[in-house]
Amino acid sequence: GVMAILFVAVMLYIRFAILTPFEYFSDIPYELSKGNLTSPLKENKSRFFGKFFWGIDLLRENIEQQKQRELELQKEKKTLLLSLSHDIKTPLSAIKLYSKALSKNLYSDTEKQREIAENINKNADEIESYITQIITASKEDFLSLDVTNTEFYLSDLIQSITVYYKENHALIKMEFVVGEYKNCLLFGDLNRSVEVLQNIVENALKYGDGKRVELLFPEEESGVLITVKNGGCTLDQAELPHIFESFWRGANSKNSRGSGLGLYICRQLIHKMNGEIFAEIDGEVIAVTVVFNRI
């Protein structure tokens, strides 16, 4: 009887101390093979399998971290490629407008025609540079929104935007209004700042009512505010907090092509210039404001 009890006790010990933990472990390789890396292993203090379980859980965490890094790199690469593709739209839109104007003989003056041809060539060179960056980016695994912060005059930024959009808005019979401002030195990257405002104005053209776009300069002591305002906004107020998220598109964009990256890129660039960007909706009017630091 004593031997029988001892035998049963030993078998129960083997069952609960060795066989049960081993049965639990037998499913882990199968789960890992399916890519199920999120569920941590339960802590096991078994003298036989405790350290082994700890090692397997550490391996799971390392595989999960590597997977996350790979996904982040893939997303950053995709974001970069889409960003460059998005940037191509601005010079491409200019070429289409200039070509349309020439085909309708809106410029009868020879000197003006030569100027338009030079602008078309300039925009074609810009597109070519973007394509070169896309080719380079296809071989790389990181997102690169480089910003070279220095100082530049507000007038240089506004002049770059005004020269382009004043003429183009006239061609499409849309009013482009630039408010009064006081010239001053700003902190940031002039070229990237032009890119930010171009993206915002292009959004105003794309989703607005096609009548009027305003470039305004609200007074602010701590910095310089530049607001792009347009009517015809159909974006729901509840969706407003999401407009600066990557790959996000509102319900009002169903009939318009896009990647959902324009305002996301703007925010990333402005943050790298220690600035800020925000948007407000008042009825059918939307205003996107960029905040620059004054030097």
PDB file of C-alpha atoms in Angstrom, residues 25-257:
ATOM      1  CA  PHE A  25       4.947  24.733 -24.255  1.00  0.00           C
ATOM      2  CA  SER A  26       4.169  22.389 -27.183  1.00  0.00           C
ATOM      3  CA  ASP A  27       1.751  24.932 -28.724  1.00  0.00           C
ATOM      4  CA  ILE A  28       4.179  27.878 -28.538  1.00  0.00           C
ATOM      5  CA  PRO A  29       6.295  27.067 -31.656  1.00  0.00           C
ATOM      6  CA  TYR A  30       3.066  26.675 -33.643  1.00  0.00           C
ATOM      7  CA  GLU A  31       1.773  30.079 -32.478  1.00  0.00           C
ATOM      8  CA  LEU A  32       5.109  31.745 -33.254  1.00  0.00           C
ATOM      9  CA  SER A  33       5.104  30.184 -36.737  1.00  0.00           C
ATOM     10  CA  LYS A  34       1.700  31.810 -37.358  1.00  0.00           C
ATOM     11  CA  GLY A  35       3.116  35.183 -36.381  1.00  0.00           C
ATOM     12  CA  ASN A  36       1.268  35.394 -33.082  1.00  0.00           C
ATOM     13  CA  LEU A  37       3.873  37.410 -31.197  1.00  0.00           C
ATOM     14  CA  THR A  38       1.727  39.684 -29.091  1.00  0.00           C
ATOM     15  CA  SER A  39       0.719  37.327 -26.277  1.00  0.00           C
ATOM     16  CA  PRO A  40       3.444  37.021 -23.625  1.00  0.00           C
ATOM     17  CA  LEU A  41       4.073  33.639 -22.022  1.00  0.00           C
ATOM     18  CA  LYS A  42       2.799  33.145 -18.504  1.00  0.00           C
ATOM     19  CA  GLU A  43       5.528  33.167 -15.905  1.00  0.00           C
ATOM     20  CA  ASN A  44       6.513  29.631 -14.940  1.00  0.00           C
ATOM     21  CA  LYS A  45       8.603  28.896 -11.870  1.00  0.00           C
ATOM     22  CA  SER A  46       9.161  25.255 -12.716  1.00  0.00           C
ATOM     23  CA  ARG A  47      12.660  24.089 -11.759  1.00  0.00           C
ATOM     24  CA  PHE A  48      12.737  22.184 -15.044  1.00  0.00           C
ATOM     25  CA  PHE A  49      11.206  24.687 -17.472  1.00  0.00           C
ATOM     26  CA  GLY A  50      11.279  28.091 -15.729  1.00  0.00           C
ATOM     27  CA  LYS A  51      14.481  29.338 -17.362  1.00  0.00           C
ATOM     28  CA  PHE A  52      13.497  27.744 -20.668  1.00  0.00           C
ATOM     29  CA  PHE A  53      10.133  29.570 -20.674  1.00  0.00           C
ATOM     30  CA  TRP A  54      11.898  32.840 -19.846  1.00  0.00           C
ATOM     31  CA  GLY A  55      14.251  32.341 -22.806  1.00  0.00           C
ATOM     32  CA  ILE A  56      11.381  31.569 -25.184  1.00  0.00           C
ATOM     33  CA  ASP A  57       9.500  34.673 -24.038  1.00  0.00           C
ATOM     34  CA  LEU A  58      12.632  36.793 -24.547  1.00  0.00           C
ATOM     35  CA  LEU A  59      12.966  35.341 -28.053  1.00  0.00           C
ATOM     36  CA  ARG A  60       9.298  36.190 -28.730  1.00  0.00           C
ATOM     37  CA  GLU A  61       9.840  39.803 -27.621  1.00  0.00           C
ATOM     38  CA  ASN A  62      12.923  40.154 -29.837  1.00  0.00           C
ATOM     39  CA  ILE A  63      11.085  38.762 -32.875  1.00  0.00           C
ATOM     40  CA  GLU A  64       8.160  41.094 -32.182  1.00  0.00           C
ATOM     41  CA  GLN A  65      10.461  44.134 -31.944  1.00  0.00           C
ATOM     42  CA  GLN A  66      12.196  43.198 -35.197  1.00  0.00           C
ATOM     43  CA  LYS A  67       8.814  42.799 -36.887  1.00  0.00           C
ATOM     44  CA  GLN A  68       7.676  46.226 -35.651  1.00  0.00           C
ATOM     45  CA  ARG A  69      10.888  47.854 -36.867  1.00  0.00           C
ATOM     46  CA  GLU A  70      10.468  46.250 -40.268  1.00  0.00           C
ATOM     47  CA  LEU A  71       6.859  47.451 -40.513  1.00  0.00           C
ATOM     48  CA  GLU A  72       7.890  50.969 -39.483  1.00  0.00           C
ATOM     49  CA  LEU A  73      10.651  51.036 -42.094  1.00  0.00           C
ATOM     50  CA  GLN A  74       8.247  49.849 -44.768  1.00  0.00           C
ATOM     51  CA  LYS A  75       5.697  52.485 -43.790  1.00  0.00           C
ATOM     52  CA  GLU A  76       8.343  55.228 -43.748  1.00  0.00           C
ATOM     53  CA  LYS A  77       9.564  54.190 -47.178  1.00  0.00           C
ATOM     54  CA  LYS A  78       6.003  54.188 -48.511  1.00  0.00           C
ATOM     55  CA  THR A  79       5.377  57.577 -46.904  1.00  0.00           C
ATOM     56  CA  LEU A  80       8.482  59.023 -48.537  1.00  0.00           C
ATOM     57  CA  LEU A  81       7.548  57.717 -51.978  1.00  0.00           C
ATOM     58  CA  LEU A  82       3.992  59.009 -51.632  1.00  0.00           C
ATOM     59  CA  SER A  83       5.309  62.317 -50.318  1.00  0.00           C
ATOM     60  CA  LEU A  84       7.476  62.825 -53.380  1.00  0.00           C
ATOM     61  CA  SER A  85       4.638  61.717 -55.638  1.00  0.00           C
ATOM     62  CA  HIS A  86       2.413  64.258 -53.906  1.00  0.00           C
ATOM     63  CA  ASP A  87       4.999  67.013 -54.468  1.00  0.00           C
ATOM     64  CA  ILE A  88       4.963  66.305 -58.199  1.00  0.00           C
ATOM     65  CA  LYS A  89       1.329  67.405 -58.403  1.00  0.00           C
ATOM     66  CA  THR A  90       2.115  71.111 -57.941  1.00  0.00           C
ATOM     67  CA  PRO A  91       4.514  71.582 -60.919  1.00  0.00           C
ATOM     68  CA  LEU A  92       2.407  69.178 -62.981  1.00  0.00           C
ATOM     69  CA  SER A  93      -0.690  71.288 -62.308  1.00  0.00           C
ATOM     70  CA  ALA A  94       1.232  74.386 -63.405  1.00  0.00           C
ATOM     71  CA  ILE A  95       2.308  72.753 -66.672  1.00  0.00           C
ATOM     72  CA  LYS A  96      -1.291  71.767 -67.424  1.00  0.00           C
ATOM     73  CA  LEU A  97      -2.541  75.308 -66.774  1.00  0.00           C
ATOM     74  CA  TYR A  98       0.174  76.903 -68.897  1.00  0.00           C
ATOM     75  CA  SER A  99      -0.443  74.442 -71.721  1.00  0.00           C
ATOM     76  CA  LYS A 100      -4.175  75.114 -71.585  1.00  0.00           C
ATOM     77  CA  ALA A 101      -3.563  78.855 -71.698  1.00  0.00           C
ATOM     78  CA  LEU A 102      -1.257  78.518 -74.720  1.00  0.00           C
ATOM     79  CA  SER A 103      -3.706  76.246 -76.558  1.00  0.00           C
ATOM     80  CA  LYS A 104      -6.429  78.884 -76.160  1.00  0.00           C
ATOM     81  CA  ASN A 105      -4.095  81.692 -77.316  1.00  0.00           C
ATOM     82  CA  LEU A 106      -4.504  83.627 -74.055  1.00  0.00           C
ATOM     83  CA  TYR A 107      -1.004  84.999 -74.502  1.00  0.00           C
ATOM     84  CA  SER A 108      -0.612  86.721 -77.835  1.00  0.00           C
ATOM     85  CA  ASP A 109       2.536  88.581 -76.828  1.00  0.00           C
ATOM     86  CA  THR A 110       5.700  86.762 -77.991  1.00  0.00           C
ATOM     87  CA  GLU A 111       7.654  87.754 -74.902  1.00  0.00           C
ATOM     88  CA  LYS A 112       4.908  86.417 -72.648  1.00  0.00           C
ATOM     89  CA  GLN A 113       4.809  83.153 -74.597  1.00  0.00           C
ATOM     90  CA  ARG A 114       8.559  82.784 -74.137  1.00  0.00           C
ATOM     91  CA  GLU A 115       8.158  83.387 -70.393  1.00  0.00           C
ATOM     92  CA  ILE A 116       5.435  80.728 -70.195  1.00  0.00           C
ATOM     93  CA  ALA A 117       7.639  78.264 -72.084  1.00  0.00           C
ATOM     94  CA  GLU A 118      10.451  78.902 -69.606  1.00  0.00           C
ATOM     95  CA  ASN A 119       8.060  78.320 -66.699  1.00  0.00           C
ATOM     96  CA  ILE A 120       6.944  75.023 -68.250  1.00  0.00           C
ATOM     97  CA  ASN A 121      10.571  73.976 -68.606  1.00  0.00           C
ATOM     98  CA  LYS A 122      11.284  75.002 -64.997  1.00  0.00           C
ATOM     99  CA  ASN A 123       8.376  72.911 -63.705  1.00  0.00           C
ATOM    100  CA  ALA A 124       9.456  69.977 -65.880  1.00  0.00           C
ATOM    101  CA  ASP A 125      12.918  70.149 -64.284  1.00  0.00           C
ATOM    102  CA  GLU A 126      11.286  70.148 -60.846  1.00  0.00           C
ATOM    103  CA  ILE A 127       9.296  67.017 -61.738  1.00  0.00           C
ATOM    104  CA  GLU A 128      12.475  65.373 -62.997  1.00  0.00           C
ATOM    105  CA  SER A 129      14.217  66.098 -59.683  1.00  0.00           C
ATOM    106  CA  TYR A 130      11.316  64.517 -57.770  1.00  0.00           C
ATOM    107  CA  ILE A 131      11.463  61.428 -59.973  1.00  0.00           C
ATOM    108  CA  THR A 132      15.184  61.163 -59.269  1.00  0.00           C
ATOM    109  CA  GLN A 133      14.421  61.286 -55.543  1.00  0.00           C
ATOM    110  CA  ILE A 134      11.765  58.582 -55.953  1.00  0.00           C
ATOM    111  CA  ILE A 135      14.259  56.329 -57.713  1.00  0.00           C
ATOM    112  CA  THR A 136      16.768  56.949 -54.933  1.00  0.00           C
ATOM    113  CA  ALA A 137      14.150  56.425 -52.247  1.00  0.00           C
ATOM    114  CA  SER A 138      13.136  53.072 -53.728  1.00  0.00           C
ATOM    115  CA  LYS A 139      16.584  51.815 -52.753  1.00  0.00           C
ATOM    116  CA  GLU A 140      16.447  53.186 -49.229  1.00  0.00           C
ATOM    117  CA  ASP A 141      14.588  52.115 -46.104  1.00  0.00           C
ATOM    118  CA  PHE A 142      13.940  55.339 -44.256  1.00  0.00           C
ATOM    119  CA  LEU A 143      11.756  58.429 -44.380  1.00  0.00           C
ATOM    120  CA  SER A 144      13.712  61.586 -45.116  1.00  0.00           C
ATOM    121  CA  LEU A 145      11.954  64.901 -44.747  1.00  0.00           C
ATOM    122  CA  ASP A 146      15.154  66.902 -44.393  1.00  0.00           C
ATOM    123  CA  VAL A 147      14.899  70.465 -43.146  1.00  0.00           C
ATOM    124  CA  THR A 148      17.747  72.974 -43.106  1.00  0.00           C
ATOM    125  CA  ASN A 149      16.796  75.583 -40.531  1.00  0.00           C
ATOM    126  CA  THR A 150      18.189  79.049 -41.017  1.00  0.00           C
ATOM    127  CA  GLU A 151      16.618  82.485 -41.362  1.00  0.00           C
ATOM    128  CA  PHE A 152      14.614  83.987 -44.212  1.00  0.00           C
ATOM    129  CA  TYR A 153      12.354  86.956 -44.830  1.00  0.00           C
ATOM    130  CA  LEU A 154       8.585  86.572 -44.722  1.00  0.00           C
ATOM    131  CA  SER A 155       8.383  88.602 -47.941  1.00  0.00           C
ATOM    132  CA  ASP A 156      10.494  86.007 -49.795  1.00  0.00           C
ATOM    133  CA  LEU A 157       8.091  83.255 -48.732  1.00  0.00           C
ATOM    134  CA  ILE A 158       4.986  85.228 -49.704  1.00  0.00           C
ATOM    135  CA  GLN A 159       6.535  86.328 -52.994  1.00  0.00           C
ATOM    136  CA  SER A 160       7.231  82.716 -53.954  1.00  0.00           C
ATOM    137  CA  ILE A 161       3.607  81.749 -53.297  1.00  0.00           C
ATOM    138  CA  THR A 162       2.065  84.884 -54.810  1.00  0.00           C
ATOM    139  CA  VAL A 163       3.979  84.805 -58.101  1.00  0.00           C
ATOM    140  CA  TYR A 164       2.757  81.294 -58.827  1.00  0.00           C
ATOM    141  CA  TYR A 165      -0.838  81.391 -57.595  1.00  0.00           C
ATOM    142  CA  LYS A 166      -1.805  84.903 -58.687  1.00  0.00           C
ATOM    143  CA  GLU A 167      -1.359  83.971 -62.340  1.00  0.00           C
ATOM    144  CA  ASN A 168      -2.762  80.448 -62.058  1.00  0.00           C
ATOM    145  CA  HIS A 169      -5.867  81.600 -60.191  1.00  0.00           C
ATOM    146  CA  ALA A 170      -6.479  84.192 -62.873  1.00  0.00           C
ATOM    147  CA  LEU A 171      -6.447  81.442 -65.501  1.00  0.00           C
ATOM    148  CA  ILE A 172      -9.111  79.434 -63.687  1.00  0.00           C
ATOM    149  CA  LYS A 173     -11.147  82.541 -62.804  1.00  0.00           C
ATOM    150  CA  MET A 174     -10.553  82.210 -59.057  1.00  0.00           C
ATOM    151  CA  GLU A 175      -9.753  85.141 -56.797  1.00  0.00           C
ATOM    152  CA  PHE A 176      -6.490  84.857 -54.863  1.00  0.00           C
ATOM    153  CA  VAL A 177      -6.233  87.465 -52.109  1.00  0.00           C
ATOM    154  CA  VAL A 178      -3.067  88.234 -50.138  1.00  0.00           C
ATOM    155  CA  GLY A 179      -3.597  90.282 -46.994  1.00  0.00           C
ATOM    156  CA  GLU A 180      -1.296  92.923 -45.562  1.00  0.00           C
ATOM    157  CA  TYR A 181       1.689  91.844 -43.508  1.00  0.00           C
ATOM    158  CA  LYS A 182       4.797  93.258 -41.870  1.00  0.00           C
ATOM    159  CA  ASN A 183       8.026  91.878 -43.245  1.00  0.00           C
ATOM    160  CA  CYS A 184      10.310  90.200 -40.729  1.00  0.00           C
ATOM    161  CA  LEU A 185      12.875  87.440 -40.351  1.00  0.00           C
ATOM    162  CA  LEU A 186      11.562  83.934 -39.749  1.00  0.00           C
ATOM    163  CA  PHE A 187      13.254  80.803 -38.457  1.00  0.00           C
ATOM    164  CA  GLY A 188      13.056  77.716 -40.680  1.00  0.00           C
ATOM    165  CA  ASP A 189      13.678  76.403 -44.166  1.00  0.00           C
ATOM    166  CA  LEU A 190      12.437  78.700 -46.944  1.00  0.00           C
ATOM    167  CA  ASN A 191      12.032  75.954 -49.567  1.00  0.00           C
ATOM    168  CA  ARG A 192      10.217  73.654 -47.144  1.00  0.00           C
ATOM    169  CA  SER A 193       8.020  76.558 -46.020  1.00  0.00           C
ATOM    170  CA  VAL A 194       7.038  77.207 -49.639  1.00  0.00           C
ATOM    171  CA  GLU A 195       6.214  73.501 -49.952  1.00  0.00           C
ATOM    172  CA  VAL A 196       3.995  73.644 -46.862  1.00  0.00           C
ATOM    173  CA  LEU A 197       1.983  76.631 -48.105  1.00  0.00           C
ATOM    174  CA  GLN A 198       1.707  75.135 -51.589  1.00  0.00           C
ATOM    175  CA  ASN A 199       0.231  71.931 -50.150  1.00  0.00           C
ATOM    176  CA  ILE A 200      -2.309  73.906 -48.130  1.00  0.00           C
ATOM    177  CA  VAL A 201      -3.325  76.099 -51.075  1.00  0.00           C
ATOM    178  CA  GLU A 202      -3.611  73.036 -53.331  1.00  0.00           C
ATOM    179  CA  ASN A 203      -5.991  71.530 -50.782  1.00  0.00           C
ATOM    180  CA  ALA A 204      -8.017  74.753 -50.841  1.00  0.00           C
ATOM    181  CA  LEU A 205      -8.249  74.501 -54.627  1.00  0.00           C
ATOM    182  CA  LYS A 206      -9.132  70.824 -54.517  1.00  0.00           C
ATOM    183  CA  TYR A 207     -11.800  70.839 -51.828  1.00  0.00           C
ATOM    184  CA  GLY A 208     -13.011  74.460 -51.869  1.00  0.00           C
ATOM    185  CA  ASP A 209     -15.834  76.127 -53.783  1.00  0.00           C
ATOM    186  CA  GLY A 210     -13.496  77.379 -56.523  1.00  0.00           C
ATOM    187  CA  LYS A 211     -14.343  81.049 -55.952  1.00  0.00           C
ATOM    188  CA  ARG A 212     -11.815  82.573 -53.580  1.00  0.00           C
ATOM    189  CA  VAL A 213      -8.670  81.662 -51.612  1.00  0.00           C
ATOM    190  CA  GLU A 214      -7.249  84.066 -49.049  1.00  0.00           C
ATOM    191  CA  LEU A 215      -3.753  84.277 -47.603  1.00  0.00           C
ATOM    192  CA  LEU A 216      -4.072  86.180 -44.322  1.00  0.00           C
ATOM    193  CA  PHE A 217      -1.734  87.189 -41.509  1.00  0.00           C
ATOM    194  CA  PRO A 218      -3.424  87.304 -38.086  1.00  0.00           C
ATOM    195  CA  GLU A 219      -1.531  89.314 -35.486  1.00  0.00           C
ATOM    196  CA  GLU A 220       0.370  87.328 -32.892  1.00  0.00           C
ATOM    197  CA  GLU A 221       3.122  88.505 -30.547  1.00  0.00           C
ATOM    198  CA  SER A 222       4.891  85.176 -30.062  1.00  0.00           C
ATOM    199  CA  GLY A 223       5.246  84.314 -33.763  1.00  0.00           C
ATOM    200  CA  VAL A 224       4.059  84.866 -37.316  1.00  0.00           C
ATOM    201  CA  LEU A 225       0.761  83.300 -38.367  1.00  0.00           C
ATOM    202  CA  ILE A 226      -0.096  82.603 -41.997  1.00  0.00           C
ATOM    203  CA  THR A 227      -3.658  81.467 -42.643  1.00  0.00           C
ATOM    204  CA  VAL A 228      -5.010  79.951 -45.852  1.00  0.00           C
ATOM    205  CA  LYS A 229      -8.793  80.372 -45.932  1.00  0.00           C
ATOM    206  CA  ASN A 230     -11.373  79.181 -48.441  1.00  0.00           C
ATOM    207  CA  GLY A 231     -15.104  78.587 -48.630  1.00  0.00           C
ATOM    208  CA  GLY A 232     -17.077  75.565 -49.740  1.00  0.00           C
ATOM    209  CA  CYS A 233     -15.787  73.332 -46.921  1.00  0.00           C
ATOM    210  CA  THR A 234     -17.732  70.069 -46.678  1.00  0.00           C
ATOM    211  CA  LEU A 235     -15.529  68.476 -44.012  1.00  0.00           C
ATOM    212  CA  ASP A 236     -17.451  67.434 -40.919  1.00  0.00           C
ATOM    213  CA  GLN A 237     -16.383  69.157 -37.694  1.00  0.00           C
ATOM    214  CA  ALA A 238     -15.883  65.747 -36.049  1.00  0.00           C
ATOM    215  CA  GLU A 239     -13.286  64.818 -38.671  1.00  0.00           C
ATOM    216  CA  LEU A 240     -11.212  67.982 -38.219  1.00  0.00           C
ATOM    217  CA  PRO A 241      -8.840  66.535 -35.539  1.00  0.00           C
ATOM    218  CA  HIS A 242      -7.763  63.799 -37.978  1.00  0.00           C
ATOM    219  CA  ILE A 243      -6.776  65.883 -41.015  1.00  0.00           C
ATOM    220  CA  PHE A 244      -3.078  65.923 -40.065  1.00  0.00           C
ATOM    221  CA  GLU A 245      -2.841  62.141 -39.669  1.00  0.00           C
ATOM    222  CA  SER A 246      -0.966  60.083 -42.256  1.00  0.00           C
ATOM    223  CA  PHE A 247      -2.997  58.204 -44.875  1.00  0.00           C
ATOM    224  CA  TRP A 248      -6.242  59.660 -43.501  1.00  0.00           C
ATOM    225  CA  ARG A 249      -8.885  60.991 -45.878  1.00  0.00           C
ATOM    226  CA  GLY A 250     -12.196  62.571 -44.943  1.00  0.00           C
ATOM    227  CA  ALA A 251     -15.651  61.573 -46.124  1.00  0.00           C
ATOM    228  CA  ASN A 252     -15.636  64.602 -48.451  1.00  0.00           C
ATOM    229  CA  SER A 253     -12.698  63.178 -50.459  1.00  0.00           C
ATOM    230  CA  LYS A 254     -14.468  60.144 -51.924  1.00  0.00           C
ATOM    231  CA  ASN A 255     -14.657  61.704 -55.387  1.00  0.00           C
ATOM    232  CA  SER A 256     -11.123  63.146 -55.307  1.00  0.00           C
ATOM    233  CA  ARG A 257      -7.856  61.370 -55.778  1.00  0.00           C
TER     234      ARG A 257
END
